[in-house]
PDB file of C-alpha atoms in Angstrom:
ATOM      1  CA  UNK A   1     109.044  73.697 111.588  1.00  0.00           C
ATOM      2  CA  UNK A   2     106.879  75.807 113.954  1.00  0.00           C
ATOM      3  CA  UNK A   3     109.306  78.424 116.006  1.00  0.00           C
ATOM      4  CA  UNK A   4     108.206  81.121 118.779  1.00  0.00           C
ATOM      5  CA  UNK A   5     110.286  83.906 118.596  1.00  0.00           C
ATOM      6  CA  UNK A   6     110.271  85.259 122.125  1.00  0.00           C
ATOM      7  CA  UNK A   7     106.286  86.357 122.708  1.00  0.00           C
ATOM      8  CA  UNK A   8     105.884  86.148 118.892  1.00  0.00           C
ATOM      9  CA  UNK A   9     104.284  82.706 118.362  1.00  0.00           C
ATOM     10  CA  UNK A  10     102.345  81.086 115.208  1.00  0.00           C
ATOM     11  CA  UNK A  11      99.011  80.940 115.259  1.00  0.00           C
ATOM     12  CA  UNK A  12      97.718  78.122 113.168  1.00  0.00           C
ATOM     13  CA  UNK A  13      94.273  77.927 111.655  1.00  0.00           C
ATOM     14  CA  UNK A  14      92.577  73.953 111.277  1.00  0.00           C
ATOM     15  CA  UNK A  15      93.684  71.875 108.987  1.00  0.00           C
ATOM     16  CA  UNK A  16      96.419  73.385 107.571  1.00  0.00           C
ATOM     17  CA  UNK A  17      99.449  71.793 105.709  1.00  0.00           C
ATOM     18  CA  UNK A  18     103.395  72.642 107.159  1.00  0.00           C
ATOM     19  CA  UNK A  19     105.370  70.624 104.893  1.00  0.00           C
ATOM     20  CA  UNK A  20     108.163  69.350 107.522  1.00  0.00           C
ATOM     21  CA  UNK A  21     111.315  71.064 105.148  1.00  0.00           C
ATOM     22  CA  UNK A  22     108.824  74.502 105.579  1.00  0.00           C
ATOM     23  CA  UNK A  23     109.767  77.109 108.617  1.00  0.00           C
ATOM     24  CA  UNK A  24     107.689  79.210 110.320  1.00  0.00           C
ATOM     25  CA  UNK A  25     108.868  81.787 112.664  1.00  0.00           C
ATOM     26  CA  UNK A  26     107.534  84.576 114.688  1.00  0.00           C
ATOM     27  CA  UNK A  27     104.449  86.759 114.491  1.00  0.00           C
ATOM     28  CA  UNK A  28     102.374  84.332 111.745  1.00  0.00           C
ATOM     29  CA  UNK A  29      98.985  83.770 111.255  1.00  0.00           C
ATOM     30  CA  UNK A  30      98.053  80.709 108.960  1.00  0.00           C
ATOM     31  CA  UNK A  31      94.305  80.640 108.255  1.00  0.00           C
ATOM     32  CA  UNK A  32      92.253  76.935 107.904  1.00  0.00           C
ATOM     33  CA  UNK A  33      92.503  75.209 104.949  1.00  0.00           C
ATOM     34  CA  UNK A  34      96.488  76.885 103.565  1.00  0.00           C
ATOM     35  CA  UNK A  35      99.168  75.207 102.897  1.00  0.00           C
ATOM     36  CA  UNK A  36     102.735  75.962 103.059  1.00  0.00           C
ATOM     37  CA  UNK A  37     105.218  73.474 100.911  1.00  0.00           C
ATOM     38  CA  UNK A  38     108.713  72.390 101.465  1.00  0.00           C
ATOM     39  CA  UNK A  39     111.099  74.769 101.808  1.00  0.00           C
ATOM     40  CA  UNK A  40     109.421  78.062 102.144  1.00  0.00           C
ATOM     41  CA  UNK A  41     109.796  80.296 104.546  1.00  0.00           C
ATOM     42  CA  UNK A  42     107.666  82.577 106.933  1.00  0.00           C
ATOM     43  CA  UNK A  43     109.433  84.791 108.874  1.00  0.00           C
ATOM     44  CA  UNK A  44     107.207  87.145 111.067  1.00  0.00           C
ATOM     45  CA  UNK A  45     110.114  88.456 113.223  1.00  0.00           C
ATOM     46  CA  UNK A  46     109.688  92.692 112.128  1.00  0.00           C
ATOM     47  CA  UNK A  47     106.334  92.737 111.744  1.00  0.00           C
ATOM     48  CA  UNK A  48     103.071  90.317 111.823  1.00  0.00           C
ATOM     49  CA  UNK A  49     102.792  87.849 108.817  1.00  0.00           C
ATOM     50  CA  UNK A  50      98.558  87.069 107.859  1.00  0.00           C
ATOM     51  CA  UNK A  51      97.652  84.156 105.840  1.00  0.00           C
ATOM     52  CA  UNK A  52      94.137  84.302 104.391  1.00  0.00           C
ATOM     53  CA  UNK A  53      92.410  80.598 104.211  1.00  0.00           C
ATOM     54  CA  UNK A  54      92.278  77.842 101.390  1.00  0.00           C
ATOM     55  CA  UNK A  55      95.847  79.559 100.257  1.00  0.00           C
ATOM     56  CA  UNK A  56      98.932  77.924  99.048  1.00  0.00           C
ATOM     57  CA  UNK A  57     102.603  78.812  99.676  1.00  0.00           C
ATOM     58  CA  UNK A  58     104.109  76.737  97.243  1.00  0.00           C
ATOM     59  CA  UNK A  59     107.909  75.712  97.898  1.00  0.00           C
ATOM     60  CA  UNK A  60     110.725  77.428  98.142  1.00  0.00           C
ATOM     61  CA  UNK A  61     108.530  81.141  98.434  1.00  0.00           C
ATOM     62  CA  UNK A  62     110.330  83.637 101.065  1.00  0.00           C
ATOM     63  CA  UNK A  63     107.371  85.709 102.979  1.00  0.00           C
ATOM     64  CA  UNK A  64     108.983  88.279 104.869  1.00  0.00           C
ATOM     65  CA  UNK A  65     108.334  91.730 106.433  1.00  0.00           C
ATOM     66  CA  UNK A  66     110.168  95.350 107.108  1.00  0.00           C
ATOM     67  CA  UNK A  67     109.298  97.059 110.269  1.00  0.00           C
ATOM     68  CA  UNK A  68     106.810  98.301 110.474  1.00  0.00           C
ATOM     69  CA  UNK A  69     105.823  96.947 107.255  1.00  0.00           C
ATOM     70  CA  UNK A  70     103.480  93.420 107.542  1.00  0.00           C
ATOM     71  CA  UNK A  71     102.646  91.164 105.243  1.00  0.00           C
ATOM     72  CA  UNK A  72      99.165  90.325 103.916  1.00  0.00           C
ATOM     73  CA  UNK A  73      97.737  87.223 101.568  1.00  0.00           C
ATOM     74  CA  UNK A  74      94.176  86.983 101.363  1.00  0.00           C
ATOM     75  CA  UNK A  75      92.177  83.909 101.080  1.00  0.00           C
ATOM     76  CA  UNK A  76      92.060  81.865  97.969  1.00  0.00           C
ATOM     77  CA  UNK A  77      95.587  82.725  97.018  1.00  0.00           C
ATOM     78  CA  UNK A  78      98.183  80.590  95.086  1.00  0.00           C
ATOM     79  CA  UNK A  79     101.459  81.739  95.564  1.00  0.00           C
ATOM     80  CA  UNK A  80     103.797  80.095  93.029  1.00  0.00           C
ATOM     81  CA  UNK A  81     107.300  78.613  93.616  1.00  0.00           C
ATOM     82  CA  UNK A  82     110.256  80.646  94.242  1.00  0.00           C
ATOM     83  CA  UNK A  83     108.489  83.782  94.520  1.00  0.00           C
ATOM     84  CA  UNK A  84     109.894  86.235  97.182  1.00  0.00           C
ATOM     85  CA  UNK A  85     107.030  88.113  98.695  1.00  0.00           C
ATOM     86  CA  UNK A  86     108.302  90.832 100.796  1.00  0.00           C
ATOM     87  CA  UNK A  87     106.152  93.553 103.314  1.00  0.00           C
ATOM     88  CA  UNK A  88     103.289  93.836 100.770  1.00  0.00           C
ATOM     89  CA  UNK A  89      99.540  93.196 100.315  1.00  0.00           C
ATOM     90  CA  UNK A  90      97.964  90.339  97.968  1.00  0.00           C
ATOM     91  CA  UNK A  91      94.280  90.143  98.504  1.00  0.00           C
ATOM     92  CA  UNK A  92      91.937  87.789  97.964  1.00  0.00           C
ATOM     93  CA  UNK A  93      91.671  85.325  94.643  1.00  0.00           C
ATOM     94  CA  UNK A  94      95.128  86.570  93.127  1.00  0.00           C
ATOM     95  CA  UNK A  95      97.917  84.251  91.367  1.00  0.00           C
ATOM     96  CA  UNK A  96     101.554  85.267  91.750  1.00  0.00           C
ATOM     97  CA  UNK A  97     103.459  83.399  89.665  1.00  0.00           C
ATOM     98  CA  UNK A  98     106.608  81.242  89.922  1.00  0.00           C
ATOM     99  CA  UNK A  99     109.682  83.257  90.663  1.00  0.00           C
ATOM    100  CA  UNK A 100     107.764  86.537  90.719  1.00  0.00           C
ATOM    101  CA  UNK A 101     109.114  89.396  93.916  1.00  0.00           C
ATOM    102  CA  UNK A 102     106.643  91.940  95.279  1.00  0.00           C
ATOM    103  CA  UNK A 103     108.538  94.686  97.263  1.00  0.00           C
ATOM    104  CA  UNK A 104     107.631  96.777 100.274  1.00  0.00           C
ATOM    105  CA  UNK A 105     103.920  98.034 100.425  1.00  0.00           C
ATOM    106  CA  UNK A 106     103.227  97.008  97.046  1.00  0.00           C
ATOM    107  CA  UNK A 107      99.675  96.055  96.466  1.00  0.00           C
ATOM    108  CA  UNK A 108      97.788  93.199  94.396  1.00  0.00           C
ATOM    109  CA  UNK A 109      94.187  93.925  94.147  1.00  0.00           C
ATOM    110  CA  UNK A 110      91.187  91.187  94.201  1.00  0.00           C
ATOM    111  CA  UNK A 111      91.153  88.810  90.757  1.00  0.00           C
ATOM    112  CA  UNK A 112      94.820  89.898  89.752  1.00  0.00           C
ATOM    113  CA  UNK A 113      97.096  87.331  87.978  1.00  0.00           C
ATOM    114  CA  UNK A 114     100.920  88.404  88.423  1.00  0.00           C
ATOM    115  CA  UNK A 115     103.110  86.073  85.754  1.00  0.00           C
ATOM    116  CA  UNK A 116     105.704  84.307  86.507  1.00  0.00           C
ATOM    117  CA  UNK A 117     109.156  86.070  86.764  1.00  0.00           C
ATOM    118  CA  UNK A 118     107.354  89.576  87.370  1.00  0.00           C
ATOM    119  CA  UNK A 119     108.871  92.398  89.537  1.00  0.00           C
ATOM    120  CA  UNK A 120     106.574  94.906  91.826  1.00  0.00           C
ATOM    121  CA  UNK A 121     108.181  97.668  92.705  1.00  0.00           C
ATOM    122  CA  UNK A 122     107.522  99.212  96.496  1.00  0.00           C
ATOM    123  CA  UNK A 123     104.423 100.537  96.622  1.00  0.00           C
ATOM    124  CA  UNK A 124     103.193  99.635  92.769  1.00  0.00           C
ATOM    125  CA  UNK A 125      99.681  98.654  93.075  1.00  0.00           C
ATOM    126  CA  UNK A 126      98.279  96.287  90.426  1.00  0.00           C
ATOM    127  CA  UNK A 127      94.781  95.318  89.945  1.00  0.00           C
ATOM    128  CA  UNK A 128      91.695  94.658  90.860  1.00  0.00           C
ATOM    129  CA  UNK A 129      90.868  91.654  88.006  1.00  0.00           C
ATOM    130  CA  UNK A 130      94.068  91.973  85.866  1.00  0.00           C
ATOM    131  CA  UNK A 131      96.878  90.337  84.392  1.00  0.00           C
ATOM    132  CA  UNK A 132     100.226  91.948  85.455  1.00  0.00           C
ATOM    133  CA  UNK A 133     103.511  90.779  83.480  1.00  0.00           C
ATOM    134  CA  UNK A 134     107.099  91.962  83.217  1.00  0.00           C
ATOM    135  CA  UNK A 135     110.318  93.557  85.433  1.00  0.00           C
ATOM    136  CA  UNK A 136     108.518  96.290  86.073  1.00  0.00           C
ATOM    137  CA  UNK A 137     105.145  94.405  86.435  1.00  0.00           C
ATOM    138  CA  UNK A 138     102.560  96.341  84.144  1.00  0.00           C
ATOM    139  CA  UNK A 139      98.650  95.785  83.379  1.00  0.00           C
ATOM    140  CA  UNK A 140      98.616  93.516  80.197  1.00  0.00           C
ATOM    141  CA  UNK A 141      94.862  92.896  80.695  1.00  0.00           C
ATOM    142  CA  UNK A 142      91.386  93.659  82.258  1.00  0.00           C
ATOM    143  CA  UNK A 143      89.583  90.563  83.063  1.00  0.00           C
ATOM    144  CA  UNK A 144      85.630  90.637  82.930  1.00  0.00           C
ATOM    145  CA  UNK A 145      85.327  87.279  84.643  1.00  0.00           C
ATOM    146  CA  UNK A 146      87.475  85.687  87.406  1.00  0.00           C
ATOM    147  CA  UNK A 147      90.440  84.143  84.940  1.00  0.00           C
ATOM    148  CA  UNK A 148      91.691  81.238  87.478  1.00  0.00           C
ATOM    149  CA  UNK A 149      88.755  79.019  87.734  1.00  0.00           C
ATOM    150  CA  UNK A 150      88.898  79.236  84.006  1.00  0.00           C
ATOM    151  CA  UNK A 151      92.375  77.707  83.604  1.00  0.00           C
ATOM    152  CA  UNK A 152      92.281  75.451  86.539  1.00  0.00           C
ATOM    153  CA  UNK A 153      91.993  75.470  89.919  1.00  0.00           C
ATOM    154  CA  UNK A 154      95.229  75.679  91.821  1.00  0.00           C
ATOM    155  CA  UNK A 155      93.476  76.784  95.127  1.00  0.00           C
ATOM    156  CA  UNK A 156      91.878  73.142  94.856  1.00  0.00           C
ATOM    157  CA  UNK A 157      94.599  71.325  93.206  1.00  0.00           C
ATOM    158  CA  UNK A 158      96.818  71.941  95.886  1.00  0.00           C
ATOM    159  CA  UNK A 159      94.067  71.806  98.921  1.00  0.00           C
ATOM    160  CA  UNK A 160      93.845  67.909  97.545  1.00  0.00           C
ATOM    161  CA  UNK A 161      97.800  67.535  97.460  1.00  0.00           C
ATOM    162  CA  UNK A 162      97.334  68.908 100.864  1.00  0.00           C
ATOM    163  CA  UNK A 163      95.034  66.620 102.339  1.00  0.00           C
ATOM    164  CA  UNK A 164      97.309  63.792 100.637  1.00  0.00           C
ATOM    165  CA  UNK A 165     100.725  65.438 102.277  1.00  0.00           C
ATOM    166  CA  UNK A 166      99.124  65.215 105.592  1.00  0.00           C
ATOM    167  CA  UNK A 167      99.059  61.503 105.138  1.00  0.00           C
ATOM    168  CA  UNK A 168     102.713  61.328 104.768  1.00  0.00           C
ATOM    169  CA  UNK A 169     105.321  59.144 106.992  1.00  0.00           C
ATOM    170  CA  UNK A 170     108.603  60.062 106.972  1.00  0.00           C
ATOM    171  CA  UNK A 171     110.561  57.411 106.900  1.00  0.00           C
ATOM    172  CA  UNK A 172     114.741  57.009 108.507  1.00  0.00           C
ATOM    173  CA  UNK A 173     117.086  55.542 106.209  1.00  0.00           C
TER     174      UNK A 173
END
């Protein structure tokens, strides 16, 4: 679901992916090629919401803001399920893992990996090219090469399931 909120109105990039159980309110920018699964959330109502290309919200995720505060997600970005990712800044080629919650202002740098369940504090700042694991989130590891490709390729994975979701007819009982 695509909702206006007053002057504050979506703006969505080409061939993107809304899964229909998805909402997405306010002052939101989806960039071509993302994809945001069932049941997650955008809400752009305090301040604006940007949405990189080629990136996946995966279902259930809660993007909001503070105001004053936006939201950022680069391009290239797989944003597991569950994960609450509140007034901060992920940039480009990052993994946040299922269930993770980034804070206010906190920052994930280029390359970073954020496991699943992790905690960012406001205004922790993680990365560039790391792993970063636990409640606090800490550096576990530097990576010399870009980690994700090498274990699969989620930002590709899900651009397929994408294309395939698009296809879908929904169907009355």
């Amino acid at each position: 679901m695509i909702i206006a909120l007053g002057e504050k109105k979506p703006k969505i990039g080409t061939n993107v992916f809304i899964a229909p159980t998805a909402v997405v309110v306010g002052d939101v920018t989806i960039g071509d090629g993302s994809s945001i699964w069932y049941g997650a959330v955008l809400r752009g109502d305090m301040a604006p919401i940007v949405v990189g290309s080629d990136t996946n919200i995966q279902d259930n995720c809660t993007v909001h803001t503070d105001y004053g505060k936006p939201a950022h997600i680069g391009s290239r970005v797989t944003i597991g399920h569950n994960a609450v990712i509140h007034a901060c800044t992920i940039e480009d080629d990052c993994l946040i893992g299922m269930g993770s919650i980034l804070l206010n202002e906190s920052v994930v740098r280029t390359g970073t990996m954020v496991a699943a369940g992790s905690l960012l504090m406001e205004r922790q700042e993680v990365g560039p090219d790391q792993l970063a694991a636990g409640s606090p989130a800490t550096s576990r590891k530097t990576f010399s090469t870009h980690p994700i490709s090498k274990i699969a390729d989620p930002v590709g994975n899900y651009r397929d399931a994408a294309d395939e979701h698009m296809k879908m007819q929904v169907l009355d009982r």
